[in-house]
XYZ file of C-alpha atoms in Angstrom:
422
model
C 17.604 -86.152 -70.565
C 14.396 -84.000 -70.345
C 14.784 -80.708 -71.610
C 16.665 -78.358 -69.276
C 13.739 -75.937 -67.242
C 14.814 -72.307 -66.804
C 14.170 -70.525 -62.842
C 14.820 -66.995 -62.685
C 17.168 -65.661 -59.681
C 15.923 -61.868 -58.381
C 17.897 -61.496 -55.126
C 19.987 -63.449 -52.380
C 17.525 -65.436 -51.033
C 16.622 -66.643 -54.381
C 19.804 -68.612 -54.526
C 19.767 -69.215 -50.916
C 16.654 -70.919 -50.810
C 17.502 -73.296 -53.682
C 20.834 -74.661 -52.135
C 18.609 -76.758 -49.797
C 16.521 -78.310 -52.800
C 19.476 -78.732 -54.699
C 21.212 -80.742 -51.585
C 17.868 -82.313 -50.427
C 18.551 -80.786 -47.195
C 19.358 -77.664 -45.311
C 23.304 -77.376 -44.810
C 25.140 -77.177 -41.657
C 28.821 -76.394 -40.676
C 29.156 -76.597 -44.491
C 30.702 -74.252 -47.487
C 28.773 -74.349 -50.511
C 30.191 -73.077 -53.433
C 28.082 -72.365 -56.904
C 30.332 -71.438 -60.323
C 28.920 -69.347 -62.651
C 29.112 -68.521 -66.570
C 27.755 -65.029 -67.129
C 24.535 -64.989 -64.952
C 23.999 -68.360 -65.005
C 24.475 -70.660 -61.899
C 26.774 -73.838 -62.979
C 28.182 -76.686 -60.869
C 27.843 -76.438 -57.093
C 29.689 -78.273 -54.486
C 29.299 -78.599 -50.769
C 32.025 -79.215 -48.222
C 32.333 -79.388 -44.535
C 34.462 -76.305 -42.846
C 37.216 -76.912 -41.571
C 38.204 -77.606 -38.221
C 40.790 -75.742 -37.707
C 41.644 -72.160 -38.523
C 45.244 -72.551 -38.856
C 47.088 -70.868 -41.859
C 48.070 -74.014 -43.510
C 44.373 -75.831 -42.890
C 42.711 -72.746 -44.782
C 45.284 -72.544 -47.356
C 44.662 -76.510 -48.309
C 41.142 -75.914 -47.569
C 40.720 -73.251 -50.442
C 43.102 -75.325 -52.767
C 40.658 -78.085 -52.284
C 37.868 -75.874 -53.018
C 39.086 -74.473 -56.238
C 40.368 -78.529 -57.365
C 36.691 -79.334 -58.095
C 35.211 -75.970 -59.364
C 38.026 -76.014 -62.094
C 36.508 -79.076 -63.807
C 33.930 -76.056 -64.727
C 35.904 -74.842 -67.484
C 33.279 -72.312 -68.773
C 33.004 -70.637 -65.271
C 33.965 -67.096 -64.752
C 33.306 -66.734 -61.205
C 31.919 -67.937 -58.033
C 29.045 -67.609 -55.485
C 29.669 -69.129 -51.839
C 27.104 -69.660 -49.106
C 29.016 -70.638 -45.516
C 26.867 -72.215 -43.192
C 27.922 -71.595 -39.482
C 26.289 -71.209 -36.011
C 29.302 -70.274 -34.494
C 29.313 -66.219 -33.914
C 25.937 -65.250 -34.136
C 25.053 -64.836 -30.395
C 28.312 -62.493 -29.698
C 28.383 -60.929 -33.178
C 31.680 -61.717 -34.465
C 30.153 -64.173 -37.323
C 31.904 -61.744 -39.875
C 34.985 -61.831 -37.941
C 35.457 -65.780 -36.965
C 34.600 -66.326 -41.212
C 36.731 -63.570 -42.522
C 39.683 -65.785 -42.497
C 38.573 -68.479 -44.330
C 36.387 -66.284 -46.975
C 39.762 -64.135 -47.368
C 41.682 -67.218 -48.302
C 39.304 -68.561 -50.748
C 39.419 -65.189 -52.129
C 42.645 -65.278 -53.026
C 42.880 -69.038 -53.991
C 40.108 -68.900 -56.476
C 40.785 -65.132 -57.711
C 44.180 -66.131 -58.838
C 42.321 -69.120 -60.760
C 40.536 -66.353 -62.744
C 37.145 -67.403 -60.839
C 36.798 -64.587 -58.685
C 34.121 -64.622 -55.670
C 31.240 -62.481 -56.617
C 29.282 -62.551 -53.494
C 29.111 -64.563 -50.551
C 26.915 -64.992 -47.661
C 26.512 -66.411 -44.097
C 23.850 -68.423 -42.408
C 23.202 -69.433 -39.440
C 20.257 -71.460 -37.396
C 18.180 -68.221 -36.947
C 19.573 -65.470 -39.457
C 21.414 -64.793 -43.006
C 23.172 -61.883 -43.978
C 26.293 -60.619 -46.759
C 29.453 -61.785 -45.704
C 31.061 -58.502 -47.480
C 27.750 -56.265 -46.196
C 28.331 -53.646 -43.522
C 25.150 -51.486 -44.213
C 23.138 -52.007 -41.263
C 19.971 -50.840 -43.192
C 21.220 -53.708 -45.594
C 22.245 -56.329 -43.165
C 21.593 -55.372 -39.269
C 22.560 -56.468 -36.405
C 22.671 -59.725 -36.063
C 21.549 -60.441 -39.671
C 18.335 -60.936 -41.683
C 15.546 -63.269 -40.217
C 16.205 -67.173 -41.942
C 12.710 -67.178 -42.690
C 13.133 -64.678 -45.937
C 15.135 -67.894 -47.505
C 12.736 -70.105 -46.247
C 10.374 -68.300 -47.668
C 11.339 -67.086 -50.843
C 9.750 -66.893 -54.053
C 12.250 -69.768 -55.620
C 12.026 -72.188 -52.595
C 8.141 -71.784 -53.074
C 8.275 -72.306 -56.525
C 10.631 -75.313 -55.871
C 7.833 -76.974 -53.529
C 4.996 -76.335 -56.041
C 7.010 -78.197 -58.267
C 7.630 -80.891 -56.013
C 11.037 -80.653 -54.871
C 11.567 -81.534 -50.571
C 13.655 -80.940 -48.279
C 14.913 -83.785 -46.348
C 16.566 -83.632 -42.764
C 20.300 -83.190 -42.413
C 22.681 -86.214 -42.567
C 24.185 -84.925 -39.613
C 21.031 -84.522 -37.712
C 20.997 -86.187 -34.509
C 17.408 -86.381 -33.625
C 16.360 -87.113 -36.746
C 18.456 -89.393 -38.505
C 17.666 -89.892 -42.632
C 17.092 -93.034 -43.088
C 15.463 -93.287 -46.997
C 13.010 -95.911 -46.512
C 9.329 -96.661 -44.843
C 8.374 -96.494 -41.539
C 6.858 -99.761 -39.590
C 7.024 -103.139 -40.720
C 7.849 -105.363 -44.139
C 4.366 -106.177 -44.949
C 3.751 -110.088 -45.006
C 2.495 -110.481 -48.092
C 5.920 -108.782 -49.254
C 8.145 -110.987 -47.765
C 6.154 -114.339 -48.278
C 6.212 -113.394 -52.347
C 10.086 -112.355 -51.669
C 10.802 -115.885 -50.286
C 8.772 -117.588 -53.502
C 11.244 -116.101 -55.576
C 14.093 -115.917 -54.068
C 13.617 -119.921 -54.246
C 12.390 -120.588 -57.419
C 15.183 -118.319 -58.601
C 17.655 -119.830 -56.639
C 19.496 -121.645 -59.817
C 19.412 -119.170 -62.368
C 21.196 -116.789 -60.789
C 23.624 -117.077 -63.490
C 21.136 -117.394 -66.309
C 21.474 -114.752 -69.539
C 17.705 -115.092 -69.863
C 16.631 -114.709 -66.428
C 19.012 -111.641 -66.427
C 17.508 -110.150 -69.262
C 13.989 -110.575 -67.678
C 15.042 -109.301 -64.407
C 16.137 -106.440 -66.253
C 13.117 -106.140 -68.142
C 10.789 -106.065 -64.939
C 13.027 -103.523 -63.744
C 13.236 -101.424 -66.853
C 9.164 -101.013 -66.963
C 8.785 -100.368 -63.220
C 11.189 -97.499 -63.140
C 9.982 -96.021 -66.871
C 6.789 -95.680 -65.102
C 8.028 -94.411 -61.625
C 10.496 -91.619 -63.063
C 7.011 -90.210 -64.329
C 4.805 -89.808 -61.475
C 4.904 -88.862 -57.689
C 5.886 -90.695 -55.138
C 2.530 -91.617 -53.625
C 1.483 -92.446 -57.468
C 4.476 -94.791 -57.484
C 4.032 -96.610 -54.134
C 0.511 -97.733 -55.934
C 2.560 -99.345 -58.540
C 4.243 -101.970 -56.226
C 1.988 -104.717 -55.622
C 2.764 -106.701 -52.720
C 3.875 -109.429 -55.715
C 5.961 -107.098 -57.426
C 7.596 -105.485 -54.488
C 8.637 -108.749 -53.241
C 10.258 -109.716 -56.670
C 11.792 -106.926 -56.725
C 13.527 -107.173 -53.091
C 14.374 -110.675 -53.967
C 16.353 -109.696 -57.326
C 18.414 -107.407 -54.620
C 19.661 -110.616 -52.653
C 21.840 -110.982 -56.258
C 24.669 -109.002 -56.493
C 25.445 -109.601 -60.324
C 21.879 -108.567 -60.460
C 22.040 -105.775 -57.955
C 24.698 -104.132 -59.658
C 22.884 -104.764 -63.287
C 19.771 -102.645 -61.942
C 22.314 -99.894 -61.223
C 24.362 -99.793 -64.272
C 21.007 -100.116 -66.102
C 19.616 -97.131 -64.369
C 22.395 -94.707 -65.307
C 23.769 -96.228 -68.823
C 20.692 -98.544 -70.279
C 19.992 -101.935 -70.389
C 23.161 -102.526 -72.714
C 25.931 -101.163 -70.763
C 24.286 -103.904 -67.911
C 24.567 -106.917 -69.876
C 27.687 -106.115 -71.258
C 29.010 -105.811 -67.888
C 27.498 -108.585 -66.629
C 28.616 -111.156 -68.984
C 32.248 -109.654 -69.008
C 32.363 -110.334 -65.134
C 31.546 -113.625 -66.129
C 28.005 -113.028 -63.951
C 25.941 -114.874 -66.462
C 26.130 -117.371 -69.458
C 24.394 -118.191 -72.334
C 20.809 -119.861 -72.318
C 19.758 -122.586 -75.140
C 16.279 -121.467 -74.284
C 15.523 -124.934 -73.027
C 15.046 -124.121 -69.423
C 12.019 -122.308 -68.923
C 12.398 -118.743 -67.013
C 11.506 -119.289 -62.755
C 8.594 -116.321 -62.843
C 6.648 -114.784 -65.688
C 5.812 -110.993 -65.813
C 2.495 -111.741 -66.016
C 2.214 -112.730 -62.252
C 3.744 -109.600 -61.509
C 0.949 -107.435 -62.193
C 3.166 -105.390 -64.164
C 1.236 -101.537 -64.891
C 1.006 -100.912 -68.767
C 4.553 -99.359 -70.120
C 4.418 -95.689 -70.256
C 4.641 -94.186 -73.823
C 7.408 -92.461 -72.110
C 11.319 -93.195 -72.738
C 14.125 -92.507 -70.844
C 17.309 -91.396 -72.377
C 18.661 -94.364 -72.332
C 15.713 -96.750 -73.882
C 15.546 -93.911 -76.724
C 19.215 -94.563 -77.620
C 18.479 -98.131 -77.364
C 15.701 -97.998 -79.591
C 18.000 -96.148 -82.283
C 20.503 -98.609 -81.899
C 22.837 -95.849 -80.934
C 23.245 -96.155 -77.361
C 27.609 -96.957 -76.472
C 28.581 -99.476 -74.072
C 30.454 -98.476 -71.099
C 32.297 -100.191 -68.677
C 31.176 -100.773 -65.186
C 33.606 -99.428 -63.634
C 33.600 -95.962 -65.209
C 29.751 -95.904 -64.790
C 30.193 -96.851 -61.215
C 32.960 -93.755 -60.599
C 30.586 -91.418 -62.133
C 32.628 -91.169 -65.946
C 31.002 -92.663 -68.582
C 28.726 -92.277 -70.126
C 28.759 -88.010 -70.448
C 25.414 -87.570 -69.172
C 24.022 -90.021 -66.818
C 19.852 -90.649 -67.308
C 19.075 -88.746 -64.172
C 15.323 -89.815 -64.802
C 15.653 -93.404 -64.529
C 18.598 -92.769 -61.183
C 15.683 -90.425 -59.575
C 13.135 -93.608 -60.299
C 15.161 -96.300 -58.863
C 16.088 -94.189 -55.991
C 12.785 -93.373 -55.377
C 11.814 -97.327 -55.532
C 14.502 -98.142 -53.328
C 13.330 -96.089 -50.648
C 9.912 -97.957 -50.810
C 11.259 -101.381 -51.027
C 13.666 -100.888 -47.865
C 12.136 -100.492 -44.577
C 13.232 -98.681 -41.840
C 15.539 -100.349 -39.188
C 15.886 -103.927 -41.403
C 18.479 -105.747 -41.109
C 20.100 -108.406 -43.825
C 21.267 -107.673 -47.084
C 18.462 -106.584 -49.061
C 18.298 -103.879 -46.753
C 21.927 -103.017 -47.161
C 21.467 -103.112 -50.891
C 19.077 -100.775 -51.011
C 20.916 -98.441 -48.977
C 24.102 -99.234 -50.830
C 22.344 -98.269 -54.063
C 20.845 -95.334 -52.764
C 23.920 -93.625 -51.446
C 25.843 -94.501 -54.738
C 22.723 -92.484 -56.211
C 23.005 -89.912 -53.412
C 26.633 -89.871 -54.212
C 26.039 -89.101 -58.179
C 23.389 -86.003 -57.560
C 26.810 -84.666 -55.632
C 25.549 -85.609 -52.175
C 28.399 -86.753 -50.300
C 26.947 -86.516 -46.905
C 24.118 -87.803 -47.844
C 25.668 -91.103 -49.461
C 28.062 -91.637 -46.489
C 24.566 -91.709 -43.883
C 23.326 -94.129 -46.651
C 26.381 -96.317 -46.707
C 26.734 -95.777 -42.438
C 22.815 -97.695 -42.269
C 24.211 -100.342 -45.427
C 26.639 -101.414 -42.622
C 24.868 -101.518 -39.648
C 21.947 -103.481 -41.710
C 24.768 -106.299 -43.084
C 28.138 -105.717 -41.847
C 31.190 -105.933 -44.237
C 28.931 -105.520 -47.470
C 31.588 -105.436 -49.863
C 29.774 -103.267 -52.491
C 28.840 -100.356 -49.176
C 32.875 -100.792 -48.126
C 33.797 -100.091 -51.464
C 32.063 -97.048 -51.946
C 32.773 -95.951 -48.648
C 36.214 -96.160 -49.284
C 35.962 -94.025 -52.269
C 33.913 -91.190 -50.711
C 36.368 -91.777 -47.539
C 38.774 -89.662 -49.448
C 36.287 -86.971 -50.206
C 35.922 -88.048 -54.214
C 33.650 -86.217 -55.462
C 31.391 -87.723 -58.840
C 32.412 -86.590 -62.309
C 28.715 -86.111 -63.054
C 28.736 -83.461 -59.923
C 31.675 -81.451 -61.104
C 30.558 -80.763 -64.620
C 27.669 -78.249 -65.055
C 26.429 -80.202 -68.269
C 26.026 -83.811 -66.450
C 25.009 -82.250 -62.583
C 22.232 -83.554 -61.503
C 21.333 -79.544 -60.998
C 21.044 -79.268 -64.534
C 18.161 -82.136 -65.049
C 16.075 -80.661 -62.258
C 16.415 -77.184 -63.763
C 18.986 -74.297 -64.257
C 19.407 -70.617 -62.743
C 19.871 -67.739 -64.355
């Protein structure tokens, strides 16, 4: 993990205008809710509002709520942000939200994490949800721009952070990947390994090098912009890389890799029984050299510097895949091969190394505490190859609103790598 970066909070909109960057999108018909220990901001989670108003739905509602900001055991109170259009026009959006922010009041005050401010936003206007000083919060509320515009969010840009559209948007669907057409060149270099692959799918060695080719494009990826990484990918490499996707024991290597290092993958591999021992006889199907690989960074993730101290644990798949081991998850490397994804997949392909790109990407999405996000992801994963078993089964997890361990805890939040609040 990089070293955790420190942005100052002044005012409202301060917070306000991070949600979005923290989300990768602007939030709609949504609760977010940040903890806090002292003046510091801690784990945040978002949640769709209810859809009905009824005692019993709010009550649940706010038990919900306060399930996942427990697992923030330092936290001494909470922040909440409910975004709404509803009431604006005929202002009675204090009214139709009083309800539900008087519930979750109560809920999370008896928790001993009592609300300590709250706000509502809306398509054209913000204001305090508890503010009835009209010099403070008129009639119908503070112009959206001032969050838009705020000194954080600009200081969020200038460090690079986006803002994405909204998984729910209708017009403008997210779909993470590039515009136009697989280039040629890609798909002709995809199809020469793909087939000179073909029999080693099972092969410890050609795992390892699979591994290795991955493990140097995303060291150098998690370090530079997007446009600087798009140079990286060589029509050779990117079709290698799209064809090790095809693999599933592969597939899910990359992954594990990503989050837990290059152990954890092989460990997992060969305990699924996805690869077996090599004499060394059989020569490897590609060599990195024909990959026009960039130089390795002098940079390490978390992960290769554990590796190269021989301290790094193995964990098992399946508690890396849920989000639980290891503590800390090497955002850096996640951030790189979701990045890389989103290159390698292009927009409205079908087959399934477009689904497991998008499969890998919402899992990612799912991680950084994204849940609507990850479902859009796993929705295109479908429609791309339908009944991929690795998109069902993690839409049946986040079907039952499961949110990632990494998410809930303040320490291991994606939030945390791209910078704190105080």
């Amino acid at each position: 993990m990089t070293t955790k970066e420190t942005l100052s909070i002044h005012q409202p909109e301060d917070i306000l205008g991070y949600i979005p960057h923290l989300l990768g999108y602007w939030p709609e018909d949504s609760l977010v809710a940040i903890t806090m220990q002292g003046k510091m901001l801690g784990a945040a989670l978002r949640v769709d509002l209810p859809a009905r108003a009824s005692n019993r739905m709010l009550a649940d509602f706010a038990e919900h709520v306060l399930h996942y900001l427990a697992a923030d055991t330092l936290a001494d109170g909470v922040v909440l942000a409910l975004y709404t259009g509803d009431g604006w026009e005929d202002g009675m959006v204090v009214t139709k939200t009083l309800p539900l922010l008087a519930e979750l009041q109560e809920t999370l005050g008896h928790a001993d994490l009592p609300v300590r401010d709250a706000w509502l936003v809306g398509p054209e206007y913000w204001r305090g949800a508890f503010c009835f000083d009209q010099e403070c919060c008129p009639a119908p509320g503070l112009p959206i721009e001032r969050i838009r515009n705020s000194r954080l969010s600009a200081e969020m840009v200038y460090r690079g952070s986006t803002i994405g559209a909204s998984p729910r948007s209708k017009q403008n669907p997210p779909v993470p990947g590039r515009p136009g057409a697989l280039d040629p060149a890609v798909s002709e270099a995809e199809s020469d390994f793909a087939q000179r692959m073909r029999t080693s799918r099972r092969s410890g060695r050609c795992l390892d090098a699979v591994l290795a080719v991955w493990r140097q494009v995303l060291d150098n990826a998690r370090i530079r912009p997007d446009s600087e990484t798009v140079d990286l990918l060589t029509p050779q490499l990117a079709g290698f890389l799209r064809s090790t996707l095809a693999v599933p024991g592969w597939r899910d290597a990359v992954m594990i890799m990503a989050a837990a290092g290059t152990g954890s993958a092989k460990a997992g591999a060969a305990a699924f029984g996805l690869c077996s021992s090599d004499d060394g006889s059989e020569p490897l199907p590609f060599d990195a050299g024909e990959l026009a690989l960039p130089p390795t960074d002098t940079h390490e993730g978390a992960g290769a510097a554990l590796e190269s101290n021989g301290m790094l644990s193995i964990y098992a798949y399946a508690d890396i895949l849920l989000g639980i081991e290891p503590a800390i998850p090497d955002w850096g490397q996640l951030d790189a091969l979701q990045r890389v994804l989103s290159y390698l997949y292009v927009q409205g392909e079908m087959g399934e190394i477009a689904a497991a790109a998008l499969t890998l990407q919402g899992w990612i999405a799912w991680c950084k505490g994204s849940g609507s996000s990850a479902h859009a992801c796993l929705m295109h994963a479908n429609s791309a190859s339908p009944g991929y078993r690795l998109a069902a089964l993690l839409d049946e997890i986040l079907g039952h609103g499961s949110i990632c361990d990494w998410a809930s805890r303040p320490e291991s939040a994606w939030g945390t790598y791209k910078g704190s609040l105080r």
